[in-house]
Short mmCIF file of C-alpha atoms and ligand atoms in Angstrom, two decimals:
data_model
loop_
_atom_site.label_atom_id
_atom_site.label_comp_id
_atom_site.label_asym_id
_atom_site.label_seq_id
_atom_site.Cartn_x
_atom_site.Cartn_y
_atom_site.Cartn_z
CA MET A 288 85.61 208.18 42.11
CA ALA A 289 81.87 207.50 42.29
CA VAL A 290 79.84 209.03 45.09
CA GLY A 291 79.58 206.67 48.03
CA GLU A 292 82.65 204.70 47.04
CA THR A 293 85.26 204.62 49.74
CA CYS A 294 88.86 205.43 49.01
CA SER A 295 90.24 203.90 52.16
CA ILE A 296 90.14 200.15 51.80
CA ARG A 297 93.06 199.74 54.20
CA PRO A 298 92.77 200.46 57.91
CA LEU A 299 95.06 203.23 59.17
CA SER A 300 97.10 200.82 61.27
CA GLU A 301 99.15 198.01 59.73
CA PRO A 302 96.91 195.44 58.07
CA LEU A 303 96.97 192.14 59.95
CA ASP A 304 98.38 190.29 57.00
CA SER A 305 101.40 192.55 56.50
CA VAL A 306 104.97 191.33 56.86
CA SER A 307 105.44 193.59 59.89
CA ALA A 308 102.27 192.43 61.62
CA ARG A 309 103.12 188.77 61.14
CA TRP A 310 106.67 189.32 62.41
CA LEU A 311 105.47 191.23 65.49
CA GLU A 312 102.95 188.51 66.34
CA LEU A 313 105.58 185.76 65.99
CA VAL A 314 108.11 187.60 68.11
CA ARG A 315 105.45 188.11 70.77
CA ARG A 316 104.80 184.36 70.89
CA LEU A 317 108.41 183.11 70.94
CA PRO A 318 110.14 182.26 74.20
CA PRO A 319 113.18 184.47 74.86
CA GLN A 320 115.79 181.73 74.32
CA VAL A 321 114.59 181.10 70.77
CA LYS A 322 116.18 183.04 67.92
CA LEU A 323 114.26 183.88 64.79
CA LEU A 324 115.89 183.52 61.38
CA ALA A 325 113.77 185.23 58.73
CA VAL A 326 114.17 183.14 55.57
CA SER A 327 113.78 185.72 52.85
CA LYS A 328 114.23 183.55 49.76
CA GLY A 329 111.74 184.58 47.10
CA HIS A 330 111.17 187.97 48.73
CA CYS A 331 112.59 191.32 47.83
CA ALA A 332 115.03 193.63 49.58
CA ASP A 333 112.20 196.03 50.52
CA SER A 334 110.45 193.37 52.62
CA ILE A 335 113.75 192.66 54.35
CA ARG A 336 114.28 196.37 55.02
CA GLU A 337 110.83 196.58 56.59
CA LEU A 338 111.87 193.95 59.15
CA VAL A 339 115.30 195.49 59.73
CA ASP A 340 113.47 198.65 60.78
CA LEU A 341 111.56 196.62 63.38
CA GLY A 342 114.78 195.09 64.75
CA GLN A 343 115.12 191.80 62.87
CA ARG A 344 118.80 191.19 62.25
CA ASP A 345 119.15 187.60 60.99
CA PHE A 346 118.11 186.70 57.46
CA GLY A 347 118.42 183.41 55.61
CA GLU A 348 118.81 182.72 51.92
CA SER A 349 118.99 179.41 50.11
CA ARG A 350 120.35 180.27 46.66
CA VAL A 351 123.57 182.17 46.07
CA GLN A 352 122.50 183.75 42.76
CA GLU A 353 119.31 185.07 44.27
CA ALA A 354 120.97 186.20 47.49
CA LEU A 355 123.94 188.21 46.22
CA PRO A 356 121.95 191.02 44.53
CA LYS A 357 119.85 191.37 47.71
CA LEU A 358 122.93 191.53 49.90
CA GLU A 359 124.23 194.21 47.57
CA ALA A 360 120.95 196.15 47.70
CA LEU A 361 121.06 196.06 51.51
CA ALA A 362 124.76 196.79 51.89
CA ASP A 363 123.91 200.20 53.40
CA GLN A 364 122.48 198.32 56.44
CA GLY A 365 126.01 197.10 57.22
CA GLN A 366 126.33 195.66 60.73
CA MET A 367 122.55 195.66 61.21
CA LEU A 368 122.31 192.49 59.13
CA ARG A 369 123.58 188.98 59.62
CA TRP A 370 123.23 186.62 56.68
CA HIS A 371 122.66 182.88 57.09
CA PHE A 372 122.93 180.37 54.27
CA VAL A 373 120.27 177.66 54.62
CA GLY A 374 120.06 175.94 51.21
CA GLY A 375 121.70 172.96 49.64
CA LEU A 376 125.33 173.97 49.15
CA GLN A 377 127.23 172.88 46.06
CA ALA A 378 131.01 172.69 46.16
CA ASN A 379 131.42 175.41 43.52
CA LYS A 380 129.37 177.87 45.60
CA VAL A 381 131.33 177.48 48.82
CA ARG A 382 133.65 180.44 48.20
CA ALA A 383 130.79 182.87 47.55
CA VAL A 384 128.93 181.62 50.62
CA VAL A 385 132.01 181.84 52.84
CA LYS A 386 132.67 185.40 51.65
CA HIS A 387 129.13 186.69 52.15
CA PHE A 388 127.46 184.67 54.90
CA GLU A 389 128.33 184.54 58.61
CA LEU A 390 126.43 181.34 59.38
CA ILE A 391 125.88 178.21 57.28
CA HIS A 392 123.02 175.93 58.37
CA SER A 393 123.30 173.28 55.68
CA VAL A 394 126.65 171.53 56.10
CA ALA A 395 125.53 168.11 54.98
CA SER A 396 128.78 166.16 54.55
CA GLN A 397 132.33 165.82 55.80
CA ALA A 398 133.67 166.86 52.39
CA LEU A 399 131.65 170.06 52.53
CA ALA A 400 132.82 170.88 56.05
CA GLU A 401 136.45 170.36 55.01
CA ARG A 402 136.01 172.52 51.94
CA ILE A 403 134.41 175.32 53.96
CA SER A 404 137.30 175.13 56.42
CA ARG A 405 139.95 175.34 53.71
CA ILE A 406 138.29 178.16 51.77
CA ALA A 407 137.46 180.11 54.94
CA GLY A 408 141.17 179.98 55.76
CA GLU A 409 142.05 181.36 52.32
CA GLU A 410 139.41 184.09 52.61
CA LYS A 411 140.34 184.92 56.23
CA ARG A 412 136.82 184.20 57.40
CA CYS A 413 135.44 182.02 60.20
CA PRO A 414 131.81 181.05 59.60
CA SER A 415 129.64 179.47 62.27
CA ILE A 416 128.25 176.25 60.90
CA PHE A 417 125.47 173.78 61.65
CA LEU A 418 125.91 170.13 60.72
CA GLN A 419 122.83 168.95 58.87
CA VAL A 420 121.53 165.70 60.29
CA LYS A 421 119.02 163.31 58.79
CA PHE A 422 117.29 161.45 61.61
CA ARG A 423 114.80 159.67 59.32
CA GLU A 424 115.21 158.18 55.88
CA ASP A 425 114.21 160.88 53.39
CA PRO A 426 115.45 160.75 49.78
CA ARG A 427 114.59 164.43 49.28
CA LYS A 428 116.88 165.71 52.01
CA GLY A 429 120.62 165.81 52.49
CA GLY A 430 122.48 165.37 55.71
CA MET A 431 124.57 162.96 57.70
CA THR A 432 123.11 160.30 59.93
CA ALA A 433 123.46 160.63 63.70
CA GLU A 434 125.90 157.70 63.60
CA GLN A 435 128.10 159.41 60.98
CA ILE A 436 128.11 162.62 63.00
CA ARG A 437 129.24 160.76 66.13
CA GLU A 438 132.02 159.01 64.21
CA LEU A 439 133.19 162.16 62.44
CA TRP A 440 132.82 164.42 65.45
CA PRO A 441 136.50 164.46 66.55
CA LEU A 442 137.51 165.45 63.02
CA LEU A 443 134.70 167.96 62.44
CA HIS A 444 135.20 169.50 65.86
CA ASP A 445 138.87 170.17 65.11
CA LEU A 446 138.49 171.79 61.68
CA PRO A 447 140.13 175.23 61.65
CA HIS A 448 138.60 178.46 60.29
CA LEU A 449 135.05 177.53 61.24
CA SER A 450 133.08 177.05 64.39
CA VAL A 451 130.53 174.26 64.74
CA VAL A 452 127.74 175.84 66.75
CA GLY A 453 125.00 173.30 66.35
CA LEU A 454 122.94 170.83 64.38
CA MET A 455 120.30 171.50 61.75
CA THR A 456 117.50 169.18 60.81
CA MET A 457 114.19 169.03 58.99
CA ALA A 458 111.32 166.65 59.61
CA PRO A 459 110.41 164.59 56.53
CA LEU A 460 107.59 166.04 54.45
CA GLY A 461 104.21 164.76 55.60
CA SER A 462 105.31 164.08 59.19
CA SER A 463 102.62 164.32 61.85
CA ARG A 464 103.05 166.73 64.76
CA ASP A 465 104.19 163.83 66.96
CA GLN A 466 106.67 162.66 64.35
CA CYS A 467 108.09 166.19 64.04
CA LEU A 468 108.40 166.40 67.80
CA GLU A 469 110.28 163.08 67.89
CA VAL A 470 112.74 164.13 65.18
CA PHE A 471 113.38 167.44 66.95
CA ARG A 472 113.90 165.70 70.29
CA ASP A 473 116.44 163.38 68.66
CA CYS A 474 118.24 166.43 67.32
CA ARG A 475 118.31 168.17 70.71
CA ALA A 476 119.59 164.97 72.37
CA LEU A 477 122.46 164.59 69.87
CA ALA A 478 123.38 168.27 70.19
CA ASP A 479 123.46 167.89 73.99
CA GLU A 480 125.60 164.76 73.67
CA LEU A 481 128.14 166.76 71.63
CA SER A 482 127.80 169.83 73.89
CA LEU A 483 126.53 171.93 71.00
CA PRO A 484 124.36 174.86 72.07
CA ASP A 485 122.25 175.37 68.97
CA CYS A 486 119.59 173.42 67.12
CA SER A 487 118.40 174.98 63.87
CA MET A 488 115.00 173.33 63.46
CA GLY A 489 111.42 174.32 62.92
CA MET A 490 109.94 175.95 59.82
CA SER A 491 106.57 177.64 59.30
CA GLY A 492 104.63 174.37 59.52
CA ASP A 493 106.30 172.84 62.56
CA TRP A 494 108.01 175.50 64.63
CA PRO A 495 105.90 175.00 67.78
CA GLU A 496 107.17 171.41 67.92
CA ALA A 497 110.75 172.61 67.46
CA VAL A 498 110.36 175.09 70.31
CA ALA A 499 108.88 172.36 72.54
CA ALA A 500 111.85 170.09 71.77
CA GLY A 501 114.50 172.71 72.56
CA GLY A 502 115.22 174.34 69.21
CA THR A 503 117.20 177.56 69.39
CA TRP A 504 116.97 178.83 65.80
CA LEU A 505 113.65 178.79 63.95
CA ARG A 506 113.96 179.20 60.19
CA LEU A 507 110.73 180.88 59.15
CA GLY A 508 109.82 181.99 55.65
CA SER A 509 106.16 181.94 54.67
CA SER A 510 104.82 182.57 58.18
CA ILE A 511 106.63 185.93 58.09
CA PHE A 512 106.69 186.92 54.42
CA GLY A 513 103.52 185.20 53.26
CA GLU A 514 103.36 182.76 50.40
CA LYS A 515 105.72 183.57 47.57
CA SER A 516 104.30 185.90 44.98
C1 PLP B 893 112.59 177.83 52.66
C2 PLP B 893 113.28 177.26 53.81
C3 PLP B 893 112.82 177.52 55.12
C4 PLP B 893 111.57 178.33 55.41
O1 PLP B 893 110.44 177.59 55.05
P1 PLP B 893 108.96 178.07 55.41
O2 PLP B 893 108.17 176.79 55.41
O3 PLP B 893 108.54 179.01 54.36
O4 PLP B 893 109.01 178.68 56.76
C5 PLP B 893 113.54 176.98 56.17
N1 PLP B 893 114.65 176.23 55.97
C6 PLP B 893 115.10 175.97 54.73
C7 PLP B 893 116.32 175.13 54.59
C8 PLP B 893 114.44 176.47 53.62
O5 PLP B 893 114.90 176.19 52.39
#
């Protein structure tokens, strides 16, 4: 090393842009009734472990193939971890998801809910699920309309081997802050109408609006883990 060159480019404390620092800052800002789901898709088991050490327990993944090796790598954490599935769920992946995930945020159709119920029965599991609702036309997103949910509610509510805990929604890409807020308020109102406690809404770009509208689960990826490497 040349004379005068410094070997310590990092401060002794956590750098401000570390996963831990971002998580701590978020947790400090969140109201107590809001739960934080760390969406770890695209990030490695070591980053997850770092957050487990700080007390984060809920982690979300959106692809089964990517998730299973991570779950395996973190199996030693046992009861410390609770896995949530948040991605588009294909019929042929339901068994793997039911076996490995405690909560499923992306139940976007009646057929999927019925399949989860049947397979959960076979696997002796009982996942908590969120019904995915599409409050605005958006060809890129799945989900049932509010009207469909109301119509199907008696049937969905009575499905065995699962527990409907809430609704999940996403604001269409390119929505303004006000538009996000409106979508999230619609979601909270429908959840209240059905006496469902939880609303899974709010991602890195719009979580303050979700909190303002009464969201209970924020699904945050990049604001915790940084942009994908
Ligand atoms: C990736 C993902 C998130 C997290 O998105 P960020 O914008 O990185 O916070 C939340 N929900 C779902 C369904 C996702 O696929």
